[in-house]
Tab-separated table of C-alpha atoms and ligand atoms in Angstrom:
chain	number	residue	atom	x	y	z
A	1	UNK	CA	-8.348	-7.249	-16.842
A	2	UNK	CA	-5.390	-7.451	-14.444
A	3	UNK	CA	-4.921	-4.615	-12.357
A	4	UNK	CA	-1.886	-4.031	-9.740
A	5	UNK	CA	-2.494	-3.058	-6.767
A	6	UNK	CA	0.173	-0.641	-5.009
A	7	UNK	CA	-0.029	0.494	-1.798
A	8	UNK	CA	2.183	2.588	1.420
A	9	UNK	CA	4.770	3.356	-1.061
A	10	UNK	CA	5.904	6.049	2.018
A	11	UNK	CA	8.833	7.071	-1.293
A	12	UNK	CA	11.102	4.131	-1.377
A	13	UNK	CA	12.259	4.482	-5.231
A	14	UNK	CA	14.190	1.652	-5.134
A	15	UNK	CA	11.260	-0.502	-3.701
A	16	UNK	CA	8.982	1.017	-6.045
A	17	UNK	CA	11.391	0.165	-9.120
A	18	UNK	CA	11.959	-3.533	-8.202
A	19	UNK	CA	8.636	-4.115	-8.199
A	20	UNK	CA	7.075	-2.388	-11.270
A	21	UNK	CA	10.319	-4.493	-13.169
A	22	UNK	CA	9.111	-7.878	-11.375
A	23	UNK	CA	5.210	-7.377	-11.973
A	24	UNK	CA	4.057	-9.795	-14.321
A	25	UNK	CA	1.790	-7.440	-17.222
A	26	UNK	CA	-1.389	-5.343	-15.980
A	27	UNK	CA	-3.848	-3.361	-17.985
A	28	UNK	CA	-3.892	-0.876	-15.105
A	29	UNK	CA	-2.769	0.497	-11.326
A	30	UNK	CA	-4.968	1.359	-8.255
A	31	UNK	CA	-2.540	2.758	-5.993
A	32	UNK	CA	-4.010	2.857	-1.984
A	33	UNK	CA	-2.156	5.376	-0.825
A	34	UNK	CA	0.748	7.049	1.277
A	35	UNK	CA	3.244	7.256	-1.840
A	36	UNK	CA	5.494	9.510	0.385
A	37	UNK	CA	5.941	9.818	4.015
A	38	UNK	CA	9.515	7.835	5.602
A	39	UNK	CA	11.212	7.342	2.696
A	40	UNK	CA	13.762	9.900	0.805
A	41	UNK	CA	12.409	9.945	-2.482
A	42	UNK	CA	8.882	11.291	-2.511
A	43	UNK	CA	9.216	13.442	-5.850
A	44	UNK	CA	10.430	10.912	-7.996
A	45	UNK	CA	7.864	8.342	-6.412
A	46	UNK	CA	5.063	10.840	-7.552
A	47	UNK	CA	6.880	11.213	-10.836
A	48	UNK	CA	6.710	7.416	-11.104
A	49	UNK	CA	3.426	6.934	-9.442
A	50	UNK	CA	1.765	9.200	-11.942
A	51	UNK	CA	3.048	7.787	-14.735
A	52	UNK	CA	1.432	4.919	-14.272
A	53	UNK	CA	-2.292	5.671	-14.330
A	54	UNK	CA	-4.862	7.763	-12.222
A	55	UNK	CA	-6.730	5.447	-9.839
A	56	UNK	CA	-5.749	6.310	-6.707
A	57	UNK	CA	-7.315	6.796	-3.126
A	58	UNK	CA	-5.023	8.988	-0.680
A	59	UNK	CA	-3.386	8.121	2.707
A	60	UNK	CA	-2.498	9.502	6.223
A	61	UNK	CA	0.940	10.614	5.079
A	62	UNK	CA	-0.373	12.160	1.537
A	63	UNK	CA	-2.608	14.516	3.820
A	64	UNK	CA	0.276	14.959	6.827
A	65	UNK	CA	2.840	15.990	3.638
A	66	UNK	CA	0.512	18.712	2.203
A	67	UNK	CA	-0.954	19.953	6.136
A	68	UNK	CA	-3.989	18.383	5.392
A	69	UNK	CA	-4.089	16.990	8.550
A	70	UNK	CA	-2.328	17.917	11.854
A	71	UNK	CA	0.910	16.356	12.972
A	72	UNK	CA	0.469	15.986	16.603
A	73	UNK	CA	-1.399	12.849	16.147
A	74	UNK	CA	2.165	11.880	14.157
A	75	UNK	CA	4.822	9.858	16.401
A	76	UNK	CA	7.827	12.252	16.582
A	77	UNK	CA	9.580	9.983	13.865
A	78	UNK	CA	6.624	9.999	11.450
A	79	UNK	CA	5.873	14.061	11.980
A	80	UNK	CA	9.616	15.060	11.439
A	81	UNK	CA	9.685	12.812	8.307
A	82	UNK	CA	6.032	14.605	7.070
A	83	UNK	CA	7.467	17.651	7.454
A	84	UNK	CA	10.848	16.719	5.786
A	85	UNK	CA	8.631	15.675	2.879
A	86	UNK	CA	6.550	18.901	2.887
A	87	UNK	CA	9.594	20.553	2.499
A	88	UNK	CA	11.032	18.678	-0.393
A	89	UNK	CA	8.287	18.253	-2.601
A	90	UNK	CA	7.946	20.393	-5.965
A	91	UNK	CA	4.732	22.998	-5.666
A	92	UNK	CA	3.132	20.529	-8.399
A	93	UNK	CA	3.407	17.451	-6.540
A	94	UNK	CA	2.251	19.419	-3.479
A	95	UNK	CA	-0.811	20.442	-5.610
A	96	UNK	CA	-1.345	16.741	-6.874
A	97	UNK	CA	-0.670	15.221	-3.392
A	98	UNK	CA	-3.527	17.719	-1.846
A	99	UNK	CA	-6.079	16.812	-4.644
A	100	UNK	CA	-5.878	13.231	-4.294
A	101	UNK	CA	-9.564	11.400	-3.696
A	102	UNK	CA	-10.620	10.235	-0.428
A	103	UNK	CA	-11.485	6.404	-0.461
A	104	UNK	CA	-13.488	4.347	-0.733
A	105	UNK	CA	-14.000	4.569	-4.153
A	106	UNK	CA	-14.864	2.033	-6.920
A	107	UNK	CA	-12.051	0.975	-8.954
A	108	UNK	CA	-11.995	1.886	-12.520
A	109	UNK	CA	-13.158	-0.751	-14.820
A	110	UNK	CA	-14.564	-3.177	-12.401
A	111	UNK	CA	-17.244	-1.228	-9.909
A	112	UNK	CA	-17.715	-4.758	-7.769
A	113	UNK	CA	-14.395	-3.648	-6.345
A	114	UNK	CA	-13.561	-1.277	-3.921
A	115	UNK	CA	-10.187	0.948	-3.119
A	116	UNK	CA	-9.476	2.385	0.628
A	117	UNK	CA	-6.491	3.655	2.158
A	118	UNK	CA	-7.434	2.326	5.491
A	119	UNK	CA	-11.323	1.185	6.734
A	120	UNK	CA	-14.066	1.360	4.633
A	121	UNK	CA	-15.825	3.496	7.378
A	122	UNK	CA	-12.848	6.006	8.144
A	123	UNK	CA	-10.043	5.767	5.693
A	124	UNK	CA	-7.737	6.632	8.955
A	125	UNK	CA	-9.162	3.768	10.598
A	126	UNK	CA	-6.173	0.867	11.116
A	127	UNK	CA	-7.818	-2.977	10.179
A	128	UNK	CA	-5.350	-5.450	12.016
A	129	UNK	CA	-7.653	-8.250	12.887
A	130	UNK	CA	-10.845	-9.886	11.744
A	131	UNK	CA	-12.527	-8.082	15.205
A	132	UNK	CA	-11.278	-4.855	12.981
A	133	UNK	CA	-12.686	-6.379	9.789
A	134	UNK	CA	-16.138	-8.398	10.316
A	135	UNK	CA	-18.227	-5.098	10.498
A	136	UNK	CA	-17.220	-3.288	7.734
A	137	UNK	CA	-17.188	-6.975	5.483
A	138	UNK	CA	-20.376	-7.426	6.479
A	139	UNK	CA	-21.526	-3.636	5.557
A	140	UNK	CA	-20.038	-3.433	2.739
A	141	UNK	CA	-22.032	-3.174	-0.458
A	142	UNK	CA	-19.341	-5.024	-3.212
A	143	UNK	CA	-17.713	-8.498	-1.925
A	144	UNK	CA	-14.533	-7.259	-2.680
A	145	UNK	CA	-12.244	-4.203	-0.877
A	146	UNK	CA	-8.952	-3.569	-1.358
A	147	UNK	CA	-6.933	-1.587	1.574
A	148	UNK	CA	-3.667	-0.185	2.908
A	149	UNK	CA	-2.595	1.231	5.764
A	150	UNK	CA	-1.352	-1.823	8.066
A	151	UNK	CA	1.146	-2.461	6.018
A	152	UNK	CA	0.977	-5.821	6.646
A	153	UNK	CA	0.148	-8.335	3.185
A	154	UNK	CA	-2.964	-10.620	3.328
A	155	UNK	CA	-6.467	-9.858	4.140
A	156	UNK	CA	-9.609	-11.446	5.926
A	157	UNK	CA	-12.698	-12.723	4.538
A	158	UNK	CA	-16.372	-13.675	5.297
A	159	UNK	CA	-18.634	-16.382	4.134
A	160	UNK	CA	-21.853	-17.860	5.630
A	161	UNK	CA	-19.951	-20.173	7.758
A	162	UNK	CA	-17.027	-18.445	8.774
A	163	UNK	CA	-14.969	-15.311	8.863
A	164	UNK	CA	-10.871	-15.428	9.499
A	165	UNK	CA	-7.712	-13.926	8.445
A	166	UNK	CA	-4.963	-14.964	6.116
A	167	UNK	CA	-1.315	-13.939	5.118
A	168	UNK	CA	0.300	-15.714	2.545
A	169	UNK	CA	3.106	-18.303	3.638
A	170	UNK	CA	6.598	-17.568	1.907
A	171	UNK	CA	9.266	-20.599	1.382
A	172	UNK	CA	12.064	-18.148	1.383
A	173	UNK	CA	13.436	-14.913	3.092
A	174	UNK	CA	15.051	-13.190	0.060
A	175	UNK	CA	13.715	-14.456	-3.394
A	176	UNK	CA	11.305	-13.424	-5.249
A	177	UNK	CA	7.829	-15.662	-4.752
A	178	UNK	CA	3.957	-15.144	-5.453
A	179	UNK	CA	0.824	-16.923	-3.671
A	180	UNK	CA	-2.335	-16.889	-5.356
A	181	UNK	CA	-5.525	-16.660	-3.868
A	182	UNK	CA	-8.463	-17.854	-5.497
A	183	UNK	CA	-11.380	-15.927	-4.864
A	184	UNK	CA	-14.846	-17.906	-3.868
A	185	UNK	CA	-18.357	-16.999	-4.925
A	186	UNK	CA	-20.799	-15.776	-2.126
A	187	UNK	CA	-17.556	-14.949	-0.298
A	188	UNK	CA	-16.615	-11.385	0.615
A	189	UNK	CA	-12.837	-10.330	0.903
A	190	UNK	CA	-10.754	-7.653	2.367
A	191	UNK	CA	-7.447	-7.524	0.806
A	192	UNK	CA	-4.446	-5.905	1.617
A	193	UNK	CA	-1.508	-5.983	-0.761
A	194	UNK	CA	0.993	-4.898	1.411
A	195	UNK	CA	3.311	-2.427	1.535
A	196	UNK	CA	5.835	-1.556	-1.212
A	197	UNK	CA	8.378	0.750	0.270
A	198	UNK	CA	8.080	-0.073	4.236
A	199	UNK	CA	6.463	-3.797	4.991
A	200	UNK	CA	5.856	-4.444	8.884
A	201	UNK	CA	5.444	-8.110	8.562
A	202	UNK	CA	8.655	-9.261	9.430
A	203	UNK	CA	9.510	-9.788	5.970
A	204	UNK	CA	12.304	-6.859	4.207
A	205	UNK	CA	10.841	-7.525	0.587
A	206	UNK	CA	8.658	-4.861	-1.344
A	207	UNK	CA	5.103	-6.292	-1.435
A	208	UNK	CA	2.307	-5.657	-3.871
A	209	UNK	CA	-0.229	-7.841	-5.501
A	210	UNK	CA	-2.045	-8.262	-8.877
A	211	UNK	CA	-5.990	-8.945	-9.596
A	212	UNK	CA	-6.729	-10.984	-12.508
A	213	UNK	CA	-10.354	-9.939	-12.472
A	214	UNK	CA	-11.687	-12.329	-15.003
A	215	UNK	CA	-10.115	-15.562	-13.254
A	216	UNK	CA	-11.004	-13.826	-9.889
A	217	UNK	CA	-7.710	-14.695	-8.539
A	218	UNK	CA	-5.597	-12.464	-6.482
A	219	UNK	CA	-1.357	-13.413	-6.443
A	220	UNK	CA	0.417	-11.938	-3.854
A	221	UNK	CA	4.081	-11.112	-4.538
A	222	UNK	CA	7.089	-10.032	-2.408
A	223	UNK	CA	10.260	-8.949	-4.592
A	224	UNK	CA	13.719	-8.629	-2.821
A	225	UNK	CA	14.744	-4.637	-3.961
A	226	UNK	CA	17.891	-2.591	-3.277
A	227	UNK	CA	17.678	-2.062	0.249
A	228	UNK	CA	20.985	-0.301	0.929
A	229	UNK	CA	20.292	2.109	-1.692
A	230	UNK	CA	17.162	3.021	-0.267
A	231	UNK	CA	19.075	3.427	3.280
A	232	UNK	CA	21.570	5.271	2.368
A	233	UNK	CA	19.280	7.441	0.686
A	234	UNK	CA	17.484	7.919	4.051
A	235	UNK	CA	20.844	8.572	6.136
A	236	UNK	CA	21.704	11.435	3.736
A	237	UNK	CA	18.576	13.251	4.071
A	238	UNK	CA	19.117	13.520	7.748
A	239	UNK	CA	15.918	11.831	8.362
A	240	UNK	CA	15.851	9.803	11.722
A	241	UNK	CA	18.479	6.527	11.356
A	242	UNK	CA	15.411	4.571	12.335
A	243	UNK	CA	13.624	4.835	9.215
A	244	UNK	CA	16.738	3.142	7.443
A	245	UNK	CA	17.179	0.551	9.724
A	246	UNK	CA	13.526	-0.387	10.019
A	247	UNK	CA	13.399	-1.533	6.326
A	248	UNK	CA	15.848	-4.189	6.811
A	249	UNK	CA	13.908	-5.726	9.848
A	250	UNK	CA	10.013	-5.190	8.055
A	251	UNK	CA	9.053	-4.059	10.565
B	301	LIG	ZN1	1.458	3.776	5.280
């Protein structure tokens, strides 16, 4: 089975678009969360989102957009954008935003896997370095987590000798490239796919990833989308200027 893995959205259409047309095939989608929150688009996102399948585990900004959670612990860019996106959504995609699951949960079709939005422990919880990561890959009872939330692509991992970090290393700044990751018996993994519509790795390009789960290999893929579009988008909401000009930098 090959399943891609979506994740922080934050509805950035354009983003969202390049990569679904640059994803090699999949049998399915496990989407990790925030599919709106910054971006100008969140009800076609949804629209899109839920066309594609039904495994998904929500994020900070799915619960800030439907008042599931308060907005004072929001910076004052990220709580005027929530509450932009509150009042843009349809009542149904309000109602399907509210209902979404609260990770982790096992992903469809292949149980030794886990989905979370952000720790395994607290799906709030942000996991930036392997001092973030070793206790919950140690706790955790499948080998293999998928998370969001950092936006940042890569993951860490855990075997009997060591534990450490990774991000995969790009040859270019604007094409479209994959890095594959073989995954290693008695090994256990915490992968992040990055972050479709607003990457904070330095690096502009819409990031996702794809799990081949027979060959056990994980390729990581970054896919240049139409940036300016998604900008402009941003500037004519009104939403703050910062948002647009933060997807150019990735950061
Ligand atoms: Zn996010």
């Amino acid at each position: 089975m090959r399943i891609l893995l979506l994740s922080d959205i934050h509805a950035n259409l354009e983003a969202l678009e390049a990569c679904l047309a640059a994803a090699p095939g999949f049998d399915q989608v496990a989407n990790l969360g925030d599919v709106v929150g910054y971006g100008a688009s969140p009800n076609e996102v949804i629209e899109r989102s839920r066309s594609l399948g039904n495994i998904f585990v929500r994020g900070n900004h799915d619960k800030a957009a439907t008042g599931l959670i308060d907005l004072e612990d929001f910076n004052p860019m990220a709580a005027a954008s929530a509450l932009w996106t509150r009042n843009q959504l349809t009542p149904e995609h309000q109602e399907w935003l509210h209902a979404l699951p609260q990770g982790p949960l096992p992903l469809e079709g292949f149980p030794e896997a886990n989905l979370v939005h952000g720790s395994p422990g607290d799906e709030d919880i942000y996991i930036v370095s392997i001092g973030d990561a070793l206790v919950p890959l140690l706790a955790l009872p499948t080998p293999l987590t998928f998370f969001g939330h950092t936006h940042l692509q890569g993951g860490f991992f855990a075997d009997d000798n060591s534990a450490d970090g990774f991000r995969p290393e790009y040859r270019t700044v604007g094409q479209a490239e994959s890095i594959s990751l073989q995954l290693k018996q008695g090994t256990r993994y915490l992968i992040n796919p990055g972050s479709v519509g607003q990457p904070r790795d330095g690096d502009w390009r819409a990031a996702f990833a794809l799990f081949d789960t027979e060959a056990q290999v994980v390729h990581f893929h970054r896919i240049p989308y139409n940036l300016k579009a998604a900008q402009d988008r941003i500037l004519s909401a009104n939403l703050p200027a910062r948002l647009a000009t933060r997807l150019a930098a990735g950061r």
